[in-house]
């Protein structure tokens, strides 16, 4: 059964995204990222560069805006918060730097949470860990969207 599916997909022109000549080849090491200005930006860009490669003079330029909001969850009667959610949203554009034409645009939204029931140090560490997880999740969503839309990019 699995062989039949693979043969059928090959016959229709399907190419795995990470295969030689796949969509990922056209993006790997070809994207210049805007310099990060916050810790969250730094974590997001680092993850994107791990997935798509690092270059300073790429064929494409990646511009983004990142917003992270913190929501209080599980608020006790004495107004202390036992849990927080971090809601992140990244809006992005993949641009041809020569013409300033937007080639791909999109957004990704997700959330993570952390507990605030320990010490101040533990709560701070939990916040930083949740932010790092959030940037990985958002970065993975952006990469998936870029790869899905990359077949439409000029060669």
PDB file of C-alpha atoms in Angstrom:
ATOM      1  CA  UNK A   1       0.000   0.000   0.000  1.00  0.00           C
ATOM      2  CA  UNK A   2       2.761   2.459   0.972  1.00  0.00           C
ATOM      3  CA  UNK A   3       4.675   1.759  -2.246  1.00  0.00           C
ATOM      4  CA  UNK A   4       1.529   2.445  -4.288  1.00  0.00           C
ATOM      5  CA  UNK A   5       1.121   5.846  -2.619  1.00  0.00           C
ATOM      6  CA  UNK A   6       4.772   6.752  -3.240  1.00  0.00           C
ATOM      7  CA  UNK A   7       4.553   5.735  -6.897  1.00  0.00           C
ATOM      8  CA  UNK A   8       1.283   7.628  -7.349  1.00  0.00           C
ATOM      9  CA  UNK A   9       2.731  10.792  -5.813  1.00  0.00           C
ATOM     10  CA  UNK A  10       5.887  10.541  -7.907  1.00  0.00           C
ATOM     11  CA  UNK A  11       3.794  10.202 -11.049  1.00  0.00           C
ATOM     12  CA  UNK A  12       1.894  13.425 -10.328  1.00  0.00           C
ATOM     13  CA  UNK A  13       5.045  15.524  -9.970  1.00  0.00           C
ATOM     14  CA  UNK A  14       5.180  15.453  -6.172  1.00  0.00           C
ATOM     15  CA  UNK A  15       8.645  16.204  -4.765  1.00  0.00           C
ATOM     16  CA  UNK A  16       9.321  15.992  -1.038  1.00  0.00           C
ATOM     17  CA  UNK A  17      10.127  19.442   0.303  1.00  0.00           C
ATOM     18  CA  UNK A  18      13.520  18.405   1.741  1.00  0.00           C
ATOM     19  CA  UNK A  19      14.537  16.195  -1.201  1.00  0.00           C
ATOM     20  CA  UNK A  20      17.269  17.372  -3.589  1.00  0.00           C
ATOM     21  CA  UNK A  21      15.558  19.884  -5.844  1.00  0.00           C
ATOM     22  CA  UNK A  22      12.662  20.241  -3.377  1.00  0.00           C
ATOM     23  CA  UNK A  23      11.199  23.523  -2.183  1.00  0.00           C
ATOM     24  CA  UNK A  24      13.597  23.758   0.767  1.00  0.00           C
ATOM     25  CA  UNK A  25      16.593  23.893  -1.607  1.00  0.00           C
ATOM     26  CA  UNK A  26      15.465  27.254  -2.970  1.00  0.00           C
ATOM     27  CA  UNK A  27      15.288  28.792   0.507  1.00  0.00           C
ATOM     28  CA  UNK A  28      18.171  27.152   2.397  1.00  0.00           C
ATOM     29  CA  UNK A  29      20.871  29.762   2.937  1.00  0.00           C
ATOM     30  CA  UNK A  30      19.056  32.284   0.732  1.00  0.00           C
ATOM     31  CA  UNK A  31      17.250  34.426   3.327  1.00  0.00           C
ATOM     32  CA  UNK A  32      18.686  37.452   5.146  1.00  0.00           C
ATOM     33  CA  UNK A  33      16.913  38.120   8.429  1.00  0.00           C
ATOM     34  CA  UNK A  34      16.351  41.544   9.979  1.00  0.00           C
ATOM     35  CA  UNK A  35      18.530  42.107  13.029  1.00  0.00           C
ATOM     36  CA  UNK A  36      16.753  41.153  16.252  1.00  0.00           C
ATOM     37  CA  UNK A  37      16.085  43.936  18.746  1.00  0.00           C
ATOM     38  CA  UNK A  38      14.638  41.994  21.703  1.00  0.00           C
ATOM     39  CA  UNK A  39      15.356  38.660  23.359  1.00  0.00           C
ATOM     40  CA  UNK A  40      12.174  37.208  21.821  1.00  0.00           C
ATOM     41  CA  UNK A  41      13.293  38.461  18.386  1.00  0.00           C
ATOM     42  CA  UNK A  42      16.698  36.889  18.936  1.00  0.00           C
ATOM     43  CA  UNK A  43      15.187  33.517  19.843  1.00  0.00           C
ATOM     44  CA  UNK A  44      12.873  33.588  16.814  1.00  0.00           C
ATOM     45  CA  UNK A  45      15.586  34.586  14.327  1.00  0.00           C
ATOM     46  CA  UNK A  46      17.996  32.022  15.765  1.00  0.00           C
ATOM     47  CA  UNK A  47      15.425  29.268  15.253  1.00  0.00           C
ATOM     48  CA  UNK A  48      14.610  30.449  11.724  1.00  0.00           C
ATOM     49  CA  UNK A  49      18.311  30.505  10.853  1.00  0.00           C
ATOM     50  CA  UNK A  50      18.739  27.002  12.255  1.00  0.00           C
ATOM     51  CA  UNK A  51      15.962  25.807   9.955  1.00  0.00           C
ATOM     52  CA  UNK A  52      16.699  27.883   6.840  1.00  0.00           C
ATOM     53  CA  UNK A  53      20.395  28.742   7.116  1.00  0.00           C
ATOM     54  CA  UNK A  54      22.277  31.935   7.911  1.00  0.00           C
ATOM     55  CA  UNK A  55      23.410  34.498   5.361  1.00  0.00           C
ATOM     56  CA  UNK A  56      23.912  38.248   5.308  1.00  0.00           C
ATOM     57  CA  UNK A  57      23.448  38.711   1.564  1.00  0.00           C
ATOM     58  CA  UNK A  58      20.629  36.393   0.655  1.00  0.00           C
ATOM     59  CA  UNK A  59      18.474  36.255  -2.421  1.00  0.00           C
ATOM     60  CA  UNK A  60      15.498  37.073  -0.188  1.00  0.00           C
ATOM     61  CA  UNK A  61      14.969  39.366   2.782  1.00  0.00           C
ATOM     62  CA  UNK A  62      12.776  38.372   5.724  1.00  0.00           C
ATOM     63  CA  UNK A  63      10.978  41.166   7.579  1.00  0.00           C
ATOM     64  CA  UNK A  64       8.733  40.533  10.535  1.00  0.00           C
ATOM     65  CA  UNK A  65       6.885  42.010  13.449  1.00  0.00           C
ATOM     66  CA  UNK A  66       6.592  39.962  16.610  1.00  0.00           C
ATOM     67  CA  UNK A  67       4.167  40.587  19.443  1.00  0.00           C
ATOM     68  CA  UNK A  68       3.958  38.615  22.685  1.00  0.00           C
ATOM     69  CA  UNK A  69       1.197  39.286  25.192  1.00  0.00           C
ATOM     70  CA  UNK A  70       1.014  37.868  28.682  1.00  0.00           C
ATOM     71  CA  UNK A  71      -2.349  36.768  30.109  1.00  0.00           C
ATOM     72  CA  UNK A  72      -3.001  36.017  33.748  1.00  0.00           C
ATOM     73  CA  UNK A  73      -4.608  32.629  34.261  1.00  0.00           C
ATOM     74  CA  UNK A  74      -5.618  30.847  37.469  1.00  0.00           C
ATOM     75  CA  UNK A  75      -5.955  33.975  39.613  1.00  0.00           C
ATOM     76  CA  UNK A  76      -6.574  33.198  43.293  1.00  0.00           C
ATOM     77  CA  UNK A  77      -9.002  35.000  45.585  1.00  0.00           C
ATOM     78  CA  UNK A  78      -6.125  37.063  47.025  1.00  0.00           C
ATOM     79  CA  UNK A  79      -5.322  38.282  43.467  1.00  0.00           C
ATOM     80  CA  UNK A  80      -2.137  36.228  43.092  1.00  0.00           C
ATOM     81  CA  UNK A  81      -1.553  34.576  39.746  1.00  0.00           C
ATOM     82  CA  UNK A  82      -0.652  30.900  39.657  1.00  0.00           C
ATOM     83  CA  UNK A  83      -0.323  30.558  35.870  1.00  0.00           C
ATOM     84  CA  UNK A  84       0.398  32.762  32.883  1.00  0.00           C
ATOM     85  CA  UNK A  85      -0.175  32.260  29.183  1.00  0.00           C
ATOM     86  CA  UNK A  86       2.054  33.889  26.573  1.00  0.00           C
ATOM     87  CA  UNK A  87       0.269  34.564  23.283  1.00  0.00           C
ATOM     88  CA  UNK A  88       2.620  35.200  20.389  1.00  0.00           C
ATOM     89  CA  UNK A  89       1.968  36.434  16.883  1.00  0.00           C
ATOM     90  CA  UNK A  90       4.464  36.989  14.105  1.00  0.00           C
ATOM     91  CA  UNK A  91       3.540  38.715  10.841  1.00  0.00           C
ATOM     92  CA  UNK A  92       6.165  38.274   8.158  1.00  0.00           C
ATOM     93  CA  UNK A  93       7.108  39.115   4.589  1.00  0.00           C
ATOM     94  CA  UNK A  94       9.634  37.473   2.295  1.00  0.00           C
ATOM     95  CA  UNK A  95      10.897  40.240   0.028  1.00  0.00           C
ATOM     96  CA  UNK A  96      12.951  40.446  -3.148  1.00  0.00           C
ATOM     97  CA  UNK A  97      15.523  43.056  -2.005  1.00  0.00           C
ATOM     98  CA  UNK A  98      16.260  44.221  -5.560  1.00  0.00           C
ATOM     99  CA  UNK A  99      12.683  45.257  -6.339  1.00  0.00           C
ATOM    100  CA  UNK A 100      11.250  45.468  -2.780  1.00  0.00           C
ATOM    101  CA  UNK A 101       8.464  43.169  -4.016  1.00  0.00           C
ATOM    102  CA  UNK A 102       6.701  41.093  -1.364  1.00  0.00           C
ATOM    103  CA  UNK A 103       6.927  37.501  -2.597  1.00  0.00           C
ATOM    104  CA  UNK A 104       5.357  35.698   0.361  1.00  0.00           C
ATOM    105  CA  UNK A 105       3.556  37.052   3.405  1.00  0.00           C
ATOM    106  CA  UNK A 106       1.759  35.446   6.271  1.00  0.00           C
ATOM    107  CA  UNK A 107       1.398  35.161  10.006  1.00  0.00           C
ATOM    108  CA  UNK A 108       1.607  32.597  12.768  1.00  0.00           C
ATOM    109  CA  UNK A 109      -0.097  32.659  16.152  1.00  0.00           C
ATOM    110  CA  UNK A 110       0.358  30.341  19.112  1.00  0.00           C
ATOM    111  CA  UNK A 111       0.547  30.286  22.896  1.00  0.00           C
ATOM    112  CA  UNK A 112       2.470  28.638  25.711  1.00  0.00           C
ATOM    113  CA  UNK A 113       2.005  28.764  29.438  1.00  0.00           C
ATOM    114  CA  UNK A 114       3.990  28.568  32.616  1.00  0.00           C
ATOM    115  CA  UNK A 115       3.425  28.227  36.326  1.00  0.00           C
ATOM    116  CA  UNK A 116       4.100  31.054  38.766  1.00  0.00           C
ATOM    117  CA  UNK A 117       3.731  29.029  41.956  1.00  0.00           C
ATOM    118  CA  UNK A 118       7.418  28.804  42.913  1.00  0.00           C
ATOM    119  CA  UNK A 119       9.959  31.393  43.920  1.00  0.00           C
ATOM    120  CA  UNK A 120      10.584  34.584  41.987  1.00  0.00           C
ATOM    121  CA  UNK A 121      13.659  33.008  40.392  1.00  0.00           C
ATOM    122  CA  UNK A 122      11.698  29.888  39.405  1.00  0.00           C
ATOM    123  CA  UNK A 123       8.891  31.990  37.954  1.00  0.00           C
ATOM    124  CA  UNK A 124      11.382  34.046  35.935  1.00  0.00           C
ATOM    125  CA  UNK A 125      13.062  30.883  34.639  1.00  0.00           C
ATOM    126  CA  UNK A 126       9.664  29.425  33.715  1.00  0.00           C
ATOM    127  CA  UNK A 127       8.777  32.643  31.829  1.00  0.00           C
ATOM    128  CA  UNK A 128      12.047  32.540  29.868  1.00  0.00           C
ATOM    129  CA  UNK A 129      11.549  28.858  29.041  1.00  0.00           C
ATOM    130  CA  UNK A 130       7.976  29.471  27.880  1.00  0.00           C
ATOM    131  CA  UNK A 131       9.170  32.328  25.652  1.00  0.00           C
ATOM    132  CA  UNK A 132      11.859  30.108  24.120  1.00  0.00           C
ATOM    133  CA  UNK A 133       9.278  27.367  23.441  1.00  0.00           C
ATOM    134  CA  UNK A 134       6.913  29.927  21.924  1.00  0.00           C
ATOM    135  CA  UNK A 135       9.577  31.210  19.510  1.00  0.00           C
ATOM    136  CA  UNK A 136      10.334  27.637  18.369  1.00  0.00           C
ATOM    137  CA  UNK A 137       6.639  26.953  17.764  1.00  0.00           C
ATOM    138  CA  UNK A 138       6.137  30.228  15.870  1.00  0.00           C
ATOM    139  CA  UNK A 139       9.349  29.660  13.908  1.00  0.00           C
ATOM    140  CA  UNK A 140       8.256  26.161  12.903  1.00  0.00           C
ATOM    141  CA  UNK A 141       4.906  27.510  11.700  1.00  0.00           C
ATOM    142  CA  UNK A 142       6.626  30.229   9.645  1.00  0.00           C
ATOM    143  CA  UNK A 143       9.054  27.731   8.081  1.00  0.00           C
ATOM    144  CA  UNK A 144       6.201  25.375   7.201  1.00  0.00           C
ATOM    145  CA  UNK A 145       4.294  28.233   5.553  1.00  0.00           C
ATOM    146  CA  UNK A 146       7.365  29.427   3.638  1.00  0.00           C
ATOM    147  CA  UNK A 147       8.083  25.930   2.365  1.00  0.00           C
ATOM    148  CA  UNK A 148       4.458  25.398   1.364  1.00  0.00           C
ATOM    149  CA  UNK A 149       4.433  28.665  -0.595  1.00  0.00           C
ATOM    150  CA  UNK A 150       7.992  28.486  -1.973  1.00  0.00           C
ATOM    151  CA  UNK A 151       7.022  26.713  -5.190  1.00  0.00           C
ATOM    152  CA  UNK A 152       5.631  30.064  -6.365  1.00  0.00           C
ATOM    153  CA  UNK A 153       8.943  31.887  -5.905  1.00  0.00           C
ATOM    154  CA  UNK A 154      10.853  33.055  -8.980  1.00  0.00           C
ATOM    155  CA  UNK A 155      13.709  30.734  -9.894  1.00  0.00           C
TER     156      UNK A 155
END
